[in-house]
Amino acid sequence: MKEIDKEIDNSGINEEEHFKSQSRKQEHIFLDSIVIFLTFFLTMVTLGVIFLNILKTSYGDFIIAMAVSSSLTSKCINFLQKQHILPKRNF
């Protein structure tokens, strides 16, 4: 009887630890997603501004510069994920 009570108590602790670890994992997934999004956005804007300065064009061509920088940024993020610098998360 005492062994059964110990098993019940231990299973309750394990469920509680499991719940805590799951919530930590979800928190890490959320933070990783924010890091990847901010990295993507800031790199895209930076590259867009650099392309505008190099090309000496008006802001009408900003969309084209952003498309090119978006492509380069996604390739950079994929490379960083393969090198295990950034976590692998998909949007």
JSON list of C-alpha atoms in Angstrom, two decimals:
[
{"chain": "A", "resi": 1, "resn": "MET", "atom": "CA", "xyz": [0.00, 0.00, 0.00]},
{"chain": "A", "resi": 2, "resn": "LYS", "atom": "CA", "xyz": [2.82, 2.41, 0.84]},
{"chain": "A", "resi": 3, "resn": "GLU", "atom": "CA", "xyz": [4.52, 1.62, -2.46]},
{"chain": "A", "resi": 4, "resn": "ILE", "atom": "CA", "xyz": [1.37, 2.52, -4.37]},
{"chain": "A", "resi": 5, "resn": "ASP", "atom": "CA", "xyz": [1.14, 5.84, -2.51]},
{"chain": "A", "resi": 6, "resn": "LYS", "atom": "CA", "xyz": [4.78, 6.59, -3.35]},
{"chain": "A", "resi": 7, "resn": "GLU", "atom": "CA", "xyz": [4.15, 5.81, -7.02]},
{"chain": "A", "resi": 8, "resn": "ILE", "atom": "CA", "xyz": [1.14, 8.12, -7.06]},
{"chain": "A", "resi": 9, "resn": "ASP", "atom": "CA", "xyz": [3.14, 10.90, -5.40]},
{"chain": "A", "resi": 10, "resn": "ASN", "atom": "CA", "xyz": [6.05, 10.40, -7.80]},
{"chain": "A", "resi": 11, "resn": "SER", "atom": "CA", "xyz": [3.78, 10.38, -10.85]},
{"chain": "A", "resi": 12, "resn": "GLY", "atom": "CA", "xyz": [2.29, 13.69, -9.72]},
{"chain": "A", "resi": 13, "resn": "ILE", "atom": "CA", "xyz": [5.75, 15.22, -9.46]},
{"chain": "A", "resi": 14, "resn": "ASN", "atom": "CA", "xyz": [6.69, 13.87, -12.89]},
{"chain": "A", "resi": 15, "resn": "GLU", "atom": "CA", "xyz": [3.54, 15.36, -14.43]},
{"chain": "A", "resi": 16, "resn": "GLU", "atom": "CA", "xyz": [4.31, 18.70, -12.82]},
{"chain": "A", "resi": 17, "resn": "GLU", "atom": "CA", "xyz": [7.92, 18.63, -14.06]},
{"chain": "A", "resi": 18, "resn": "HIS", "atom": "CA", "xyz": [6.69, 17.59, -17.50]},
{"chain": "A", "resi": 19, "resn": "PHE", "atom": "CA", "xyz": [4.27, 20.53, -17.58]},
{"chain": "A", "resi": 20, "resn": "LYS", "atom": "CA", "xyz": [7.05, 22.94, -16.55]},
{"chain": "A", "resi": 21, "resn": "SER", "atom": "CA", "xyz": [9.42, 21.59, -19.20]},
{"chain": "A", "resi": 22, "resn": "GLN", "atom": "CA", "xyz": [6.71, 21.86, -21.87]},
{"chain": "A", "resi": 23, "resn": "SER", "atom": "CA", "xyz": [6.00, 25.47, -20.93]},
{"chain": "A", "resi": 24, "resn": "ARG", "atom": "CA", "xyz": [9.75, 26.24, -21.07]},
{"chain": "A", "resi": 25, "resn": "LYS", "atom": "CA", "xyz": [9.95, 24.64, -24.53]},
{"chain": "A", "resi": 26, "resn": "GLN", "atom": "CA", "xyz": [7.03, 26.74, -25.74]},
{"chain": "A", "resi": 27, "resn": "GLU", "atom": "CA", "xyz": [8.66, 29.86, -24.32]},
{"chain": "A", "resi": 28, "resn": "HIS", "atom": "CA", "xyz": [11.92, 29.03, -26.12]},
{"chain": "A", "resi": 29, "resn": "ILE", "atom": "CA", "xyz": [10.05, 28.42, -29.38]},
{"chain": "A", "resi": 30, "resn": "PHE", "atom": "CA", "xyz": [8.36, 31.82, -29.04]},
{"chain": "A", "resi": 31, "resn": "LEU", "atom": "CA", "xyz": [11.62, 33.61, -28.26]},
{"chain": "A", "resi": 32, "resn": "ASP", "atom": "CA", "xyz": [13.42, 31.83, -31.10]},
{"chain": "A", "resi": 33, "resn": "SER", "atom": "CA", "xyz": [10.69, 32.90, -33.50]},
{"chain": "A", "resi": 34, "resn": "ILE", "atom": "CA", "xyz": [11.03, 36.51, -32.37]},
{"chain": "A", "resi": 35, "resn": "VAL", "atom": "CA", "xyz": [14.81, 36.39, -32.83]},
{"chain": "A", "resi": 36, "resn": "ILE", "atom": "CA", "xyz": [14.51, 34.96, -36.34]},
{"chain": "A", "resi": 37, "resn": "PHE", "atom": "CA", "xyz": [11.82, 37.48, -37.32]},
{"chain": "A", "resi": 38, "resn": "LEU", "atom": "CA", "xyz": [13.81, 40.44, -36.02]},
{"chain": "A", "resi": 39, "resn": "THR", "atom": "CA", "xyz": [16.96, 39.17, -37.70]},
{"chain": "A", "resi": 40, "resn": "PHE", "atom": "CA", "xyz": [15.11, 38.78, -40.98]},
{"chain": "A", "resi": 41, "resn": "PHE", "atom": "CA", "xyz": [13.38, 42.17, -40.78]},
{"chain": "A", "resi": 42, "resn": "LEU", "atom": "CA", "xyz": [16.42, 44.19, -39.73]},
{"chain": "A", "resi": 43, "resn": "THR", "atom": "CA", "xyz": [18.69, 42.52, -42.28]},
{"chain": "A", "resi": 44, "resn": "MET", "atom": "CA", "xyz": [16.12, 43.02, -45.03]},
{"chain": "A", "resi": 45, "resn": "VAL", "atom": "CA", "xyz": [15.73, 46.74, -44.25]},
{"chain": "A", "resi": 46, "resn": "THR", "atom": "CA", "xyz": [19.49, 47.24, -43.93]},
{"chain": "A", "resi": 47, "resn": "LEU", "atom": "CA", "xyz": [20.18, 45.54, -47.26]},
{"chain": "A", "resi": 48, "resn": "GLY", "atom": "CA", "xyz": [17.36, 47.51, -48.88]},
{"chain": "A", "resi": 49, "resn": "VAL", "atom": "CA", "xyz": [18.88, 50.80, -47.72]},
{"chain": "A", "resi": 50, "resn": "ILE", "atom": "CA", "xyz": [22.33, 49.69, -48.89]},
{"chain": "A", "resi": 51, "resn": "PHE", "atom": "CA", "xyz": [20.95, 48.81, -52.33]},
{"chain": "A", "resi": 52, "resn": "LEU", "atom": "CA", "xyz": [19.20, 52.18, -52.53]},
{"chain": "A", "resi": 53, "resn": "ASN", "atom": "CA", "xyz": [22.42, 53.99, -51.71]},
{"chain": "A", "resi": 54, "resn": "ILE", "atom": "CA", "xyz": [24.45, 51.94, -54.18]},
{"chain": "A", "resi": 55, "resn": "LEU", "atom": "CA", "xyz": [21.94, 52.33, -56.98]},
{"chain": "A", "resi": 56, "resn": "LYS", "atom": "CA", "xyz": [21.24, 56.02, -56.18]},
{"chain": "A", "resi": 57, "resn": "THR", "atom": "CA", "xyz": [17.60, 55.52, -57.06]},
{"chain": "A", "resi": 58, "resn": "SER", "atom": "CA", "xyz": [14.40, 57.02, -55.78]},
{"chain": "A", "resi": 59, "resn": "TYR", "atom": "CA", "xyz": [12.21, 55.44, -53.16]},
{"chain": "A", "resi": 60, "resn": "GLY", "atom": "CA", "xyz": [9.97, 54.11, -55.92]},
{"chain": "A", "resi": 61, "resn": "ASP", "atom": "CA", "xyz": [12.54, 51.38, -56.45]},
{"chain": "A", "resi": 62, "resn": "PHE", "atom": "CA", "xyz": [12.54, 50.55, -52.76]},
{"chain": "A", "resi": 63, "resn": "ILE", "atom": "CA", "xyz": [10.17, 47.62, -53.39]},
{"chain": "A", "resi": 64, "resn": "ILE", "atom": "CA", "xyz": [12.64, 46.05, -55.81]},
{"chain": "A", "resi": 65, "resn": "ALA", "atom": "CA", "xyz": [15.48, 46.59, -53.36]},
{"chain": "A", "resi": 66, "resn": "MET", "atom": "CA", "xyz": [13.42, 44.98, -50.59]},
{"chain": "A", "resi": 67, "resn": "ALA", "atom": "CA", "xyz": [12.62, 41.97, -52.77]},
{"chain": "A", "resi": 68, "resn": "VAL", "atom": "CA", "xyz": [16.30, 41.42, -53.55]},
{"chain": "A", "resi": 69, "resn": "SER", "atom": "CA", "xyz": [17.31, 41.95, -49.93]},
{"chain": "A", "resi": 70, "resn": "SER", "atom": "CA", "xyz": [14.52, 39.63, -48.74]},
{"chain": "A", "resi": 71, "resn": "SER", "atom": "CA", "xyz": [15.88, 36.86, -50.94]},
{"chain": "A", "resi": 72, "resn": "LEU", "atom": "CA", "xyz": [19.43, 37.41, -49.71]},
{"chain": "A", "resi": 73, "resn": "THR", "atom": "CA", "xyz": [18.23, 37.61, -46.11]},
{"chain": "A", "resi": 74, "resn": "SER", "atom": "CA", "xyz": [16.38, 34.31, -46.31]},
{"chain": "A", "resi": 75, "resn": "LYS", "atom": "CA", "xyz": [19.49, 32.67, -47.76]},
{"chain": "A", "resi": 76, "resn": "CYS", "atom": "CA", "xyz": [21.59, 34.13, -44.92]},
{"chain": "A", "resi": 77, "resn": "ILE", "atom": "CA", "xyz": [19.14, 32.90, -42.28]},
{"chain": "A", "resi": 78, "resn": "ASN", "atom": "CA", "xyz": [19.10, 29.42, -43.84]},
{"chain": "A", "resi": 79, "resn": "PHE", "atom": "CA", "xyz": [22.90, 29.40, -43.76]},
{"chain": "A", "resi": 80, "resn": "LEU", "atom": "CA", "xyz": [22.96, 30.50, -40.11]},
{"chain": "A", "resi": 81, "resn": "GLN", "atom": "CA", "xyz": [20.44, 27.79, -39.23]},
{"chain": "A", "resi": 82, "resn": "LYS", "atom": "CA", "xyz": [22.56, 25.15, -40.95]},
{"chain": "A", "resi": 83, "resn": "GLN", "atom": "CA", "xyz": [25.57, 26.34, -38.95]},
{"chain": "A", "resi": 84, "resn": "HIS", "atom": "CA", "xyz": [23.44, 26.06, -35.76]},
{"chain": "A", "resi": 85, "resn": "ILE", "atom": "CA", "xyz": [23.90, 29.75, -34.98]},
{"chain": "A", "resi": 86, "resn": "LEU", "atom": "CA", "xyz": [20.17, 30.48, -35.30]},
{"chain": "A", "resi": 87, "resn": "PRO", "atom": "CA", "xyz": [17.52, 27.99, -34.17]},
{"chain": "A", "resi": 88, "resn": "LYS", "atom": "CA", "xyz": [15.52, 26.16, -36.84]},
{"chain": "A", "resi": 89, "resn": "ARG", "atom": "CA", "xyz": [11.98, 27.50, -36.79]},
{"chain": "A", "resi": 90, "resn": "ASN", "atom": "CA", "xyz": [9.54, 27.92, -39.65]},
{"chain": "A", "resi": 91, "resn": "PHE", "atom": "CA", "xyz": [6.95, 30.64, -39.91]}
]
